[in-house]
Amino acid sequence: MVLLQRPHILLLLIGTHQFLQCWIAFGSVNEEGQKQEEFSEELLLKPLPDHKLLAHFHFQSSGPPSTSNGCHHHLFPKAISQLVQKFRIKEMELSFTKGRWNYESWGGFDPLSSSNAKPPGVELWAVFDVPQHHIDASWKNLTHTLSGLFCASINFLESTATYSTPEWSFPPASGNVRYGTLPCEAVCTENLTPWLKLLPCRDKAGIALLLDRPSLYRGFYHSQQLHLTSTGSSSEGIDSGIILEQTLTVVLQPNSEMAIEVHASEKHIQPSWSLSSIFGKQVSGRCVLAKPSSVYLLLDRGLSAANGLTSENFWSNPSFELSANPDRIFLEESSSHSKSLSILYMFQVEKYCESEPFDIGLMWKVPVAWLCQQTPLHASRFLMGSGNERAAIAISLKSTQFTEGFMSANSKDGSCELRVDVFQVVPWYVKVYFHSLRVFVDQQPRAVSDIIEKIHVSPSKDKMSPGVMEVVLKLPCRVNTAALTIEFDKGFLRIDEYLPDANQGFDIPSAIISFPNFHASMVFLEDDSLNKSPLLSKFQEKCPVMSYTEVLLVPLTTPDFSMPYNVITITCTVFALYFGSLLNVLQRRVAEEERFLKAKAAKKTGRLPLLLSKLSAKLRGSGINQN
Amino acid sequence: MEKVKKKIGSFSFWNWVTASIIFRLILIYFPKNLNLSSRPEVSTPLTSFRRLAEGYWLKQSFMSPYAGSMYHGSPLLLSLLGPLTINRIEGQPNHLLYSLVSVIADVVSAMLIRATGQNLRLAYLRSLESLDLVKQIEVSGDIAALIYLCNPFTIVACVGLSTSPIENMAVILCLYGACSRLIPLAAFGWVIATHLSLYSAILIIPVIFLLGCGPDSPPRKLFLQRHQQKEVLNQSKLPPRFSWGPVIHFAFWAFLWSVYVLVLCGISLKQFGGLWEMFKSTYGFILTVEDLSPNIGVLWYFFAEVFEFFRNFFLIVFHVNILFMILPLAIRLRHRPCYLAFVYVAICSMLKSYPSVGDSALYLGLLGWFVNELADMQFSLFLFCGYVGVSLLSPVMHNLWIWRGTGNANFYFATAMVYACLQIVLVVEGVSAMLNHDRKLRNLITGKPQDAKS
């Protein structure tokens, strides 16, 4: 029996083994299949309360580890992967922004605004995966590379006086992060073209076709971002995959001609728009390389509440009319502190082609008014004082309606606290006196130690490093207004350190106000296709709520730029005068001079010469003789 | 100026002292110190009260006071005066305690000036006596002390909460110690003065002369001539020869005090950058003229305008300008060490990188010691008017440039230039008058008829 059974067992074993092998092989195939380079293009449209339209383009390319396919890429831009490999970037974000995000009317508490509202100019931060003492060198090289890649003066961030090392108040906090901004950088199409070059279809096909330069730059706000994440750690020898997210957020004013035609009498009606009317173009099919290629229309909570849309009746929309039928409608998962839900209409671009281009329009039938979700506190920053010697920066926080509702819902016991992180970088020529920090809560001065839980300061060094202030404020929930003021002296620069337009003034970069206890996320009801969409999965991530304050323009005193030669010569003359006359006095022998004068006087008789000699003696200042 | 001095001298000394103290206290009680503490004439990056407070704040929050480019003073000042920047008494002005310290420093300085002046006057009388010249001379100590106390510059520096009253006190302490032959005190004054502001280091030369051959007297040659005429050589009436004993004693004490000061600084900066950081951000800051904020000197605008390429060259030139004059002055004025000290102080306050009116107050006060010798000085009225004019015009120009924006930097720089010229004239004429005075004494002794009348 035993002998008979053995071959069976053997066969069984072999069979199992083969099956396992097959299974493993299949698995590996599957794994490699997952690691294909992918590209997705998405566009999200969102009507804003103040008659404007937000368009958010989101392109995501992911590159698998380079060991699997060498240095070659099918879709992923090679320049970016080389950049990541060379400088060992863990995470990086570069944004070019024109205009200021209007937190009051465009909202600040949704993932869209908290990750796409950026300070004007260029903002760059990067987390490196290199030892501490190499970070600065990597940063410098990175700024130069990016500067070349994006045709921008990012290389000005190279000098240590322009970038800083946030310790903990900057959200992607870690010791290896470097943060720098160029508030005065002008952003234009020359920065967009290299950015588009990173897309596999550029702007020749797919959603990127909509990126019509004149209509983009006509907008109120324009922010072009590049976000890099390299997954896994490359320091351990495992090469990492890279995810490149390119987003472009624009706030546009739709032409309201259509609305006027229909409802000429009604002034407050939202302007109707269509893709072709705002961008002047239509989408003639997807970029063939893009896997999900879709357009979304987002009606945020306030709007859907104003429309009376609930989870039951969101198919029937009484106040507006869509020109194309959505392929899918998502409803936001109900959250704790909001009754109304956001609604997302999805349109798949795959279905459209050259002959039948995709165009979506929204026609408002009745006027609606709603409010976007605000940040807990509305932050603004301004300068105090006059004159060019000293001034003060004030950061004021004002509570919004949102806070009131939220606080009343959340604070069961009276002692609830609102945590606010303030991250402020000031250039070195703004010489901040940190001891002059004052805190006002509800317009009453308060002791700094009562309100400020934690403060980290790294004072500025002249021409070496900027001043960084990181403050954690613990405010009572019922706070109406809070303000931080800090005094500073305006520095005086050398003439060659002034910018070409010196009288315009210098910019103080935006302060970052973040609310670490609040997270903006938008979770849509679970669906299979949702996981495929990078944009929606990004919405699901919990991102901290933060807002940027205004850029401050500080006028600095200027010296006279035409004067260097005059100043040098006059000063040197005065010094020569001092040196010469003092030396002259010290080595003078008055006795000899007197003798000489007397001899002269003896020779010459007559009144005039005598008078002259007396006069000259007087002028020479030989006092004794005259007395 | 002389006339003013004489008028002051005729009044009771103590009345004037009290009046000046009361005047200071009244000014202190004005709201916000009349904004004097932020005037560029009063607070330079080295002496500014706000920077001291910032340094103290940084130190209190466990950071090096020299982190950042705010504080450039001594760590000892931080330990002594720092707590006064935040201590407040209810119902009193914010910085009352600190102001009181400044007032006390001013009064102490004035008293030391008075004592030194009396010392000098005695020495002067003794030397005149030994030369058989009798002359009515002024009580120079009182005059100098009153000039120091009632000088608007001193008052402004005191009420403006700058640290210059303390620095001035250290310098005066050094001279007082050397005049009264209190060698440890002189060494202490010198070390502290050098520690607080680098330029006081050159005072070591007059101090050595003071200790070596006593306070100011006419040249030794004169005494020899006089005694040759009389054909009796009375050694006791001769001024003493240069003796090395006290100088070595002074060197020893100076070394001791500097080690002491350095150890104290080292202790207070132990957990931060240590002494090297201190030297870099105090002396290094003075020598490299990094801060270009306007002051009453000329270097700020010069270095704001000069081409980067030549910066180092001119830094060397301007600092060597001070050093170059040390030797010629020391040779010609070696018999008058106190006057030499005055000239050095005046030159330093003219050429230093961050001058303030506090420095001018010091040398103007010391000038009072020599009212007898400098009675024949030329241009004294012109200088007086010039000082008044500049101190009125300079704030106006600063206001026009910084606050109103109607003037430009050249306006303010012009007043700084005029001020520098005035100081140059003062120094040059002062030195010339002192040399003439010695010459006059010689002529009196050798009995030249044409000079006897003077």
CSV table of C-alpha atoms in Angstrom, one decimal, chain A residues 386-391 431-438 455-463 487-490 492-497 557-565 567-572 574-579 581-583 585-591 594 598 618-627, chain B residues 35 38-40 48 50-51 53-54 57-58 63 66-70 277 285 290-294 298-299 301-308 311 314 318 321-322 324-325 328-329 332 347 350-351 376 378 398 401-403 408-410 413 417 420-421 424 427-428 431-432 435-436 439-440 442-443 448 450-451 453-454:
chain,number,residue,atom,x,y,z
A,386,SER,CA,4.6,104.8,8.4
A,387,GLY,CA,7.9,106.0,7.3
A,388,ASN,CA,10.9,104.0,6.1
A,389,GLU,CA,12.5,103.3,9.4
A,390,ARG,CA,10.4,100.8,11.2
A,391,ALA,CA,7.0,99.2,10.9
A,431,LYS,CA,14.8,93.0,10.9
A,432,VAL,CA,12.2,91.6,13.2
A,433,TYR,CA,12.3,92.2,16.9
A,434,PHE,CA,10.9,89.0,18.2
A,435,HIS,CA,10.7,90.3,21.7
A,436,SER,CA,8.0,92.8,20.4
A,437,LEU,CA,5.6,90.0,19.6
A,438,ARG,CA,2.1,90.9,20.9
A,455,ILE,CA,7.2,79.2,19.4
A,456,HIS,CA,10.2,78.5,17.3
A,457,VAL,CA,12.2,81.4,16.0
A,458,SER,CA,15.3,81.4,13.9
A,459,PRO,CA,16.4,85.1,13.6
A,460,SER,CA,17.6,86.4,10.4
A,461,LYS,CA,21.3,86.8,9.7
A,462,ASP,CA,22.3,89.7,7.5
A,463,LYS,CA,22.7,88.5,3.9
A,487,GLU,CA,7.7,95.1,15.0
A,488,PHE,CA,10.6,95.3,12.6
A,489,ASP,CA,13.2,97.7,11.4
A,490,LYS,CA,13.7,98.2,7.8
A,492,PHE,CA,19.4,99.5,4.5
A,493,LEU,CA,20.9,97.7,1.6
A,494,ARG,CA,23.9,98.4,-0.6
A,495,ILE,CA,23.1,99.9,-3.9
A,496,ASP,CA,23.8,96.7,-5.8
A,497,GLU,CA,21.5,94.7,-3.6
A,557,THR,CA,14.6,103.6,1.7
A,558,THR,CA,16.8,103.9,-1.2
A,559,PRO,CA,20.2,105.6,-1.4
A,560,ASP,CA,20.9,107.9,-4.3
A,561,PHE,CA,21.8,105.5,-7.1
A,562,SER,CA,23.6,108.1,-9.1
A,563,MET,CA,25.9,109.1,-6.3
A,564,PRO,CA,28.6,106.4,-5.8
A,565,TYR,CA,31.4,108.4,-7.4
A,567,VAL,CA,30.1,109.9,-2.2
A,568,ILE,CA,33.5,108.1,-2.6
A,569,THR,CA,35.3,111.3,-3.7
A,570,ILE,CA,33.7,113.6,-1.1
A,571,THR,CA,34.2,111.1,1.8
A,572,CYS,CA,37.8,110.5,0.8
A,574,VAL,CA,37.2,114.7,4.1
A,575,PHE,CA,39.4,111.9,5.3
A,576,ALA,CA,42.3,113.4,3.4
A,577,LEU,CA,41.5,116.8,5.0
A,578,TYR,CA,41.6,115.3,8.4
A,579,PHE,CA,44.8,113.3,7.9
A,581,SER,CA,45.7,119.0,8.4
A,582,LEU,CA,46.4,117.0,11.6
A,583,LEU,CA,49.7,115.8,10.3
A,585,VAL,CA,49.7,120.7,12.7
A,586,LEU,CA,51.8,118.1,14.3
A,587,GLN,CA,54.9,118.6,12.3
A,588,ARG,CA,54.8,122.4,12.0
A,589,ARG,CA,57.7,124.4,13.4
A,590,VAL,CA,56.2,127.8,14.2
A,591,ALA,CA,59.5,129.4,15.4
A,594,GLU,CA,58.0,133.4,12.5
A,598,LYS,CA,60.1,138.7,10.0
A,618,LYS,CA,46.4,135.5,10.6
A,619,LEU,CA,45.0,133.1,8.1
A,620,ARG,CA,47.7,130.6,8.9
A,621,GLY,CA,46.6,130.7,12.4
A,622,SER,CA,49.8,131.4,14.3
A,623,GLY,CA,47.9,132.7,17.2
A,624,ILE,CA,50.7,133.7,19.5
A,625,ASN,CA,52.1,136.2,17.1
A,626,GLN,CA,48.9,138.1,16.8
A,627,ASN,CA,48.2,138.2,20.5
B,35,ASN,CA,11.0,108.4,20.8
B,38,SER,CA,14.9,104.9,18.1
B,39,ARG,CA,16.7,108.0,16.8
B,40,PRO,CA,19.6,107.1,14.6
B,48,SER,CA,20.5,100.4,20.7
B,50,ARG,CA,15.8,97.6,21.4
B,51,ARG,CA,18.6,95.3,20.2
B,53,ALA,CA,16.1,93.7,24.6
B,54,GLU,CA,16.1,91.5,21.6
B,57,TRP,CA,14.9,87.8,24.7
B,58,LEU,CA,16.9,85.4,22.6
B,63,MET,CA,19.2,80.9,21.9
B,66,TYR,CA,24.1,86.6,18.6
B,67,ALA,CA,21.9,84.4,16.6
B,68,GLY,CA,20.6,86.6,13.9
B,69,SER,CA,22.2,90.0,13.4
B,70,MET,CA,20.4,91.9,16.1
B,277,GLU,CA,31.0,83.9,18.1
B,285,PHE,CA,30.7,93.6,13.2
B,290,GLU,CA,27.9,95.3,8.0
B,291,ASP,CA,24.9,97.4,9.1
B,292,LEU,CA,24.3,100.3,6.8
B,293,SER,CA,21.5,102.0,8.7
B,294,PRO,CA,22.1,105.7,8.8
B,298,VAL,CA,29.9,108.9,7.2
B,299,LEU,CA,30.8,105.3,6.7
B,301,TYR,CA,26.6,105.8,3.2
B,302,PHE,CA,30.0,105.3,1.9
B,303,PHE,CA,29.8,101.5,2.2
B,304,ALA,CA,26.2,101.6,0.9
B,305,GLU,CA,27.5,103.3,-2.3
B,306,VAL,CA,30.9,101.9,-2.8
B,307,PHE,CA,31.5,99.1,-5.2
B,308,GLU,CA,31.7,95.7,-3.7
B,311,ARG,CA,34.9,97.3,0.0
B,314,PHE,CA,38.3,101.0,2.0
B,318,PHE,CA,39.4,103.8,7.2
B,321,ASN,CA,43.3,106.1,9.4
B,322,ILE,CA,42.8,105.8,13.1
B,324,PHE,CA,48.1,106.0,11.5
B,325,MET,CA,47.5,109.0,13.7
B,328,PRO,CA,52.5,111.1,15.6
B,329,LEU,CA,50.1,112.2,18.2
B,332,ARG,CA,54.0,115.2,20.1
B,347,ILE,CA,39.3,110.8,16.6
B,350,MET,CA,34.7,110.7,14.4
B,351,LEU,CA,36.0,107.7,12.5
B,376,ASP,CA,43.4,130.5,22.8
B,378,GLN,CA,40.6,129.3,17.3
B,398,HIS,CA,16.5,112.5,8.6
B,401,TRP,CA,14.3,111.5,4.0
B,402,ILE,CA,13.0,108.7,6.1
B,403,TRP,CA,9.6,109.8,7.2
B,408,ASN,CA,16.8,111.9,-0.2
B,409,ALA,CA,19.8,110.2,1.5
B,410,ASN,CA,22.2,112.9,0.3
B,413,PHE,CA,24.6,112.5,4.4
B,417,MET,CA,29.7,115.2,6.4
B,420,ALA,CA,32.6,115.1,10.5
B,421,CYS,CA,34.3,118.3,9.2
B,424,ILE,CA,38.0,117.4,12.2
B,427,VAL,CA,40.6,118.0,16.7
B,428,VAL,CA,43.1,119.8,14.5
B,431,VAL,CA,45.9,119.9,18.9
B,432,SER,CA,47.3,123.0,17.4
B,435,LEU,CA,51.0,122.8,21.0
B,436,ASN,CA,50.9,126.6,20.8
B,439,ARG,CA,55.2,126.9,22.8
B,440,LYS,CA,53.9,129.9,24.7
B,442,ARG,CA,58.5,127.9,26.5
B,443,ASN,CA,58.6,131.4,25.2
B,448,LYS,CA,61.5,136.2,24.4
B,450,GLN,CA,57.8,139.7,21.8
B,451,ASP,CA,56.0,136.9,23.4
B,453,LYS,CA,52.9,140.2,26.5
B,454,SER,CA,50.8,137.2,25.6
